Coordinates of C-alpha atoms in Angstrom, one line a residue:
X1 CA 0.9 237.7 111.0
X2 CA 4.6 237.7 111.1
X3 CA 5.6 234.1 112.5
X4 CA 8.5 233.7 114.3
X5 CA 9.9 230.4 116.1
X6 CA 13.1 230.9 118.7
X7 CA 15.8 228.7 117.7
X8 CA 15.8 225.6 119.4
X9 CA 19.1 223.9 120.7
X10 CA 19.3 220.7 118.9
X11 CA 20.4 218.9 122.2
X12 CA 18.7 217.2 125.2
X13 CA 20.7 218.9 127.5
X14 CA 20.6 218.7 131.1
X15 CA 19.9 214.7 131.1
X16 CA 21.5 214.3 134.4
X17 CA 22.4 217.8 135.4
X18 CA 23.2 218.1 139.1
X19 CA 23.9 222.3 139.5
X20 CA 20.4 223.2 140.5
X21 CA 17.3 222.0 142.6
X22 CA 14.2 222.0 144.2
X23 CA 14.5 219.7 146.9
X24 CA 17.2 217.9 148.5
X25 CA 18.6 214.5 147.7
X26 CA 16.6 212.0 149.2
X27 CA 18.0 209.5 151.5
X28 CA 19.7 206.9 150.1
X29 CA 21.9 203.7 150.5
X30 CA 25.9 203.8 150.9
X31 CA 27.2 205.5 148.0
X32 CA 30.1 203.5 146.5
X33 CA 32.8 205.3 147.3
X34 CA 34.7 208.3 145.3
X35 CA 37.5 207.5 142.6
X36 CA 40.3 209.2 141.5
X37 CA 40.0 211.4 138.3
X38 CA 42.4 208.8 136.8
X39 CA 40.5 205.9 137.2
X40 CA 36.9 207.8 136.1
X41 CA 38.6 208.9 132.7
X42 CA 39.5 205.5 132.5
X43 CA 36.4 203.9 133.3
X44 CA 34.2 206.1 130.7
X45 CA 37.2 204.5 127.9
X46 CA 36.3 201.3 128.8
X47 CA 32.6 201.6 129.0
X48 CA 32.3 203.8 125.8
X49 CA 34.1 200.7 123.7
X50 CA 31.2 198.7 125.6
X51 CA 28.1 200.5 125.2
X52 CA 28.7 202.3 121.5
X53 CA 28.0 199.6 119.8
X54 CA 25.6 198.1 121.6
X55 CA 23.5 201.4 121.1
X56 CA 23.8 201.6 117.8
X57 CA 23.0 197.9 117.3
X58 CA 19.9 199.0 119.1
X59 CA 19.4 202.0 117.6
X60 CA 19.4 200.1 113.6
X61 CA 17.0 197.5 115.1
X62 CA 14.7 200.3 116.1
X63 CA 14.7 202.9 113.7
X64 CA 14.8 203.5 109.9
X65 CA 16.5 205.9 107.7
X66 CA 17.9 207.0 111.1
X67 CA 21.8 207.6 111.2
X68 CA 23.0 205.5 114.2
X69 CA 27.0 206.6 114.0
X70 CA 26.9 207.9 117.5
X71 CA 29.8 210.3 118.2
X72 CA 30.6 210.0 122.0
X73 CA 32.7 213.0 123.0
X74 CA 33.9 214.8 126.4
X75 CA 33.8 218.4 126.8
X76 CA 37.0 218.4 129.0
X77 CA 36.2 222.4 130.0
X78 CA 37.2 223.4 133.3
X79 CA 33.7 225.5 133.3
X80 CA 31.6 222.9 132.0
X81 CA 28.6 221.8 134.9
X82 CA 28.7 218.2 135.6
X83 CA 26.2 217.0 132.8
X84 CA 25.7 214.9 129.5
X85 CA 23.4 215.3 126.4
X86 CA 22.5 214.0 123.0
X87 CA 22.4 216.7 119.9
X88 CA 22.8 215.9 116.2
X89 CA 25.7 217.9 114.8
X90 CA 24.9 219.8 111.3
X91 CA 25.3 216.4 109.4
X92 CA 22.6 214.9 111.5
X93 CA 25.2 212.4 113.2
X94 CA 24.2 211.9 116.9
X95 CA 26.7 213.2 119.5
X96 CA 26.7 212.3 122.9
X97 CA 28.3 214.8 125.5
X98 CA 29.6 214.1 128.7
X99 CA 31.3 217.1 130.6
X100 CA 34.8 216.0 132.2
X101 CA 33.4 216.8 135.7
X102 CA 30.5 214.6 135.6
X103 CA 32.6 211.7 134.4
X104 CA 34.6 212.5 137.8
X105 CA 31.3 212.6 140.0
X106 CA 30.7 208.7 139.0
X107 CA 31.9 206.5 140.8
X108 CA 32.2 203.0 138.7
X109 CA 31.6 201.7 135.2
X110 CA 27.6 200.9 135.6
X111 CA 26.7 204.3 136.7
X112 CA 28.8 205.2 133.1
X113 CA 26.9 202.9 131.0
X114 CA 23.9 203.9 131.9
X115 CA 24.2 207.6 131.4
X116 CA 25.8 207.0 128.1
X117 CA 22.4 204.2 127.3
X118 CA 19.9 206.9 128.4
X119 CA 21.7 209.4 126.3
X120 CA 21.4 206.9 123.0
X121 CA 18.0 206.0 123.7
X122 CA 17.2 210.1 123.2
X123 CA 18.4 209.3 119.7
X124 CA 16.6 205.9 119.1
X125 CA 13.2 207.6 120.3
X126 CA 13.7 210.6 118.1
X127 CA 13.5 212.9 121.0
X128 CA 15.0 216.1 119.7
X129 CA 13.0 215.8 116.4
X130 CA 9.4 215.4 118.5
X131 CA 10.3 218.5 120.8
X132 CA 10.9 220.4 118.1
X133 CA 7.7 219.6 116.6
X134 CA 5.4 220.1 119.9
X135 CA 7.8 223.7 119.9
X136 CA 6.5 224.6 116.8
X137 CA 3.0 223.5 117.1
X138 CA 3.6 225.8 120.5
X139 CA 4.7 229.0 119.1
X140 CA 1.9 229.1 116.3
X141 CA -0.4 228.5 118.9
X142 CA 1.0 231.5 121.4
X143 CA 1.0 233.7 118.7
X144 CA -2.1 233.0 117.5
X145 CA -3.4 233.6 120.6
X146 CA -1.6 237.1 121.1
X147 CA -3.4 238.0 117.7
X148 CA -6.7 237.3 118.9
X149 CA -6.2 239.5 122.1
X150 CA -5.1 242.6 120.3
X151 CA -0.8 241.9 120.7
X152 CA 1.7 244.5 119.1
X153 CA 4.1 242.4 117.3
X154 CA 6.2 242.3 120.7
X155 CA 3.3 240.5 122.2
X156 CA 3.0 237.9 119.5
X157 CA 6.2 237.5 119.7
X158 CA 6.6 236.7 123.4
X159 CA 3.5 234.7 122.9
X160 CA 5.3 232.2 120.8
X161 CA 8.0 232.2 123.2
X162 CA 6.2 231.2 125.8
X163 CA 4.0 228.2 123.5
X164 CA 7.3 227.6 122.5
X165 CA 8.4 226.8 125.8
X166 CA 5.7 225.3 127.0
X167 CA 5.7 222.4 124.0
X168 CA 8.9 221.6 124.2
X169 CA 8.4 220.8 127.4
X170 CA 5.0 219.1 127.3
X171 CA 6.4 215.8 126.6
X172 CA 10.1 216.6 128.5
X173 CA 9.4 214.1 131.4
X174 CA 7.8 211.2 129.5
X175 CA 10.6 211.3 127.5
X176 CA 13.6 211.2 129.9
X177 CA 10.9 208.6 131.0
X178 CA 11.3 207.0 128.2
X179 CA 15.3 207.5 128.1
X180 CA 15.5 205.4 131.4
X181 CA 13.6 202.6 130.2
X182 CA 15.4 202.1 126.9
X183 CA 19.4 203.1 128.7
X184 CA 18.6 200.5 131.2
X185 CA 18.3 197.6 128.2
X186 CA 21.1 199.1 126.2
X187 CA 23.2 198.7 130.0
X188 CA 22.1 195.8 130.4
X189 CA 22.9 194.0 126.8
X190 CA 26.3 195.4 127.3
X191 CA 27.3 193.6 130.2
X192 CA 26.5 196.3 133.2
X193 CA 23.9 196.7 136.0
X194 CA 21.8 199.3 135.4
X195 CA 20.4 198.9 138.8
X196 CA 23.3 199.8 140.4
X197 CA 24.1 202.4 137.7
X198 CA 21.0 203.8 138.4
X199 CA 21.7 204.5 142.2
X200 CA 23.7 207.9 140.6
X201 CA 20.1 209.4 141.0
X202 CA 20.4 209.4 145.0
X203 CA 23.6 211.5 145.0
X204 CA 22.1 214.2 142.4
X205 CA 19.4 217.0 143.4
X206 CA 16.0 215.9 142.6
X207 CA 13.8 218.2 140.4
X208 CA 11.0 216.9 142.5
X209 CA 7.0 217.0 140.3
X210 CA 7.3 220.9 139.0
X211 CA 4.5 222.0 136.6
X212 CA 6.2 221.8 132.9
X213 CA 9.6 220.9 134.4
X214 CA 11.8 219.4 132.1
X215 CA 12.8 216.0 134.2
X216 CA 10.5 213.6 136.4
X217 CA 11.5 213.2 140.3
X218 CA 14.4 210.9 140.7
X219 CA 12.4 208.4 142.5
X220 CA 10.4 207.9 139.6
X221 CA 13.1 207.3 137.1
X222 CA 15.0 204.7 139.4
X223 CA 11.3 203.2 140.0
X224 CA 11.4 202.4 135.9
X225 CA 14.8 201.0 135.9
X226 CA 14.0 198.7 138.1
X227 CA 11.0 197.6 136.2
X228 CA 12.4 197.5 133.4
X229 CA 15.5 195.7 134.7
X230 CA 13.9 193.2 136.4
X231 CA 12.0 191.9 133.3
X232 CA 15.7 191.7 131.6
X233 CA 17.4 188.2 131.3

């Protein structure tokens, strides 16, 4: 059998996306109120000399043989959706992207920091490597299936698509999950409120509990930061 694996995007993307939905944004408390483009631009400068090195403090404390030289970058891209990400560039360095519009949608520093810690913790928990695995494990499997029912090699090929697909995404909420719960100590151990930094989820559409979607319901995630945050000193 001919194997064949779609190239995977070596990025978490869509960590906080806020372009599509399922539902609408749940009611929520006052939202602090808007800032000028100015003052969000300089707001992420402040909180990205904060948080860096915090996260990669973290990150060397959690990992081995791991590189923790995060690369914090804005896509300044007039077309860009409001949205961040962590990918590893072809030297393996972890880069965290932050579009210039979602840096203007925030609306103070602790909403910044703990993007940019959910981001790092993707890194820390060696996200990208473990979707890439349950990927592959996916695409042998749908092709393997394909074969068994008779497939052309068109079929076998969609078939590992689709497993693919469907193992990358297998783990996708547990691990922005996971994210949360480790962005909220790395906010928290660089001086912010990941509480209130956490409040971002009411103003951004809410995936709500799809079958294999790729993020939890908002609700959820601010339910673990506030665990998490409350057993924090």
């Amino acid at each position: 059998m001919r194997f064949y694996v779609p190239v995977l995007c070596l990025a978490l993307a869509g960590c906080v996306e806020t372009t599509t939905a399922s539902k609408p944004v749940q009611t929520a408390p006052k939202a602090p109120p808007k800032i000028s483009a100015t003052a969000a631009a300089r707001n992420f400068r402040v909180v990205q000399a904060r948080v860096e090195p915090i996260a990669e403090r973290e990150c060397r404390a959690r990992t081995k043989g791991v590189n923790c030289d995060f690369n914090i970058r804005v896509d300044t891209r007039a077309n860009q959706p409001s949205n961040a990400y962590q990918s590893l560039d072809k030297a393996g360095r972890p880069q965290i992207t932050f579009t210039a519009k979602l840096i203007g949608e925030t609306r103070n520093q602790d909403e910044l920091a703990f993007i940019m810690g959910h981001e790092a913790a993707h890194h820390i928990r060696r996200h990208i490597p473990k979707q890439q695995q349950t990927a592959v494990a996916g695409a042998v499997l749908g092709g393997l299936l394909a074969t068994v029912v008779g497939a052309g090699d068109a079929g076998v090929r969609a078939g590992q698509d689709l497993g693919a697909t469907v193992g990358a995404r297998s783990f996708s909420k547990d691990m922005e999950l996971e994210a949360d719960a480790l962005g909220t100590v790395i906010a928290h151990k660089a001086g912010y409120n990941p509480r209130r930094g956490a409040e971002f989820f009411y103003r951004i559409p809410d995936p709500g509990d799809r079958f294999l979607g790729s993020h939890p319901p908002n609700a959820q995630r601010r339910q673990t930061v506030n665990k998490v945050a409350s057993g924090l000193k």
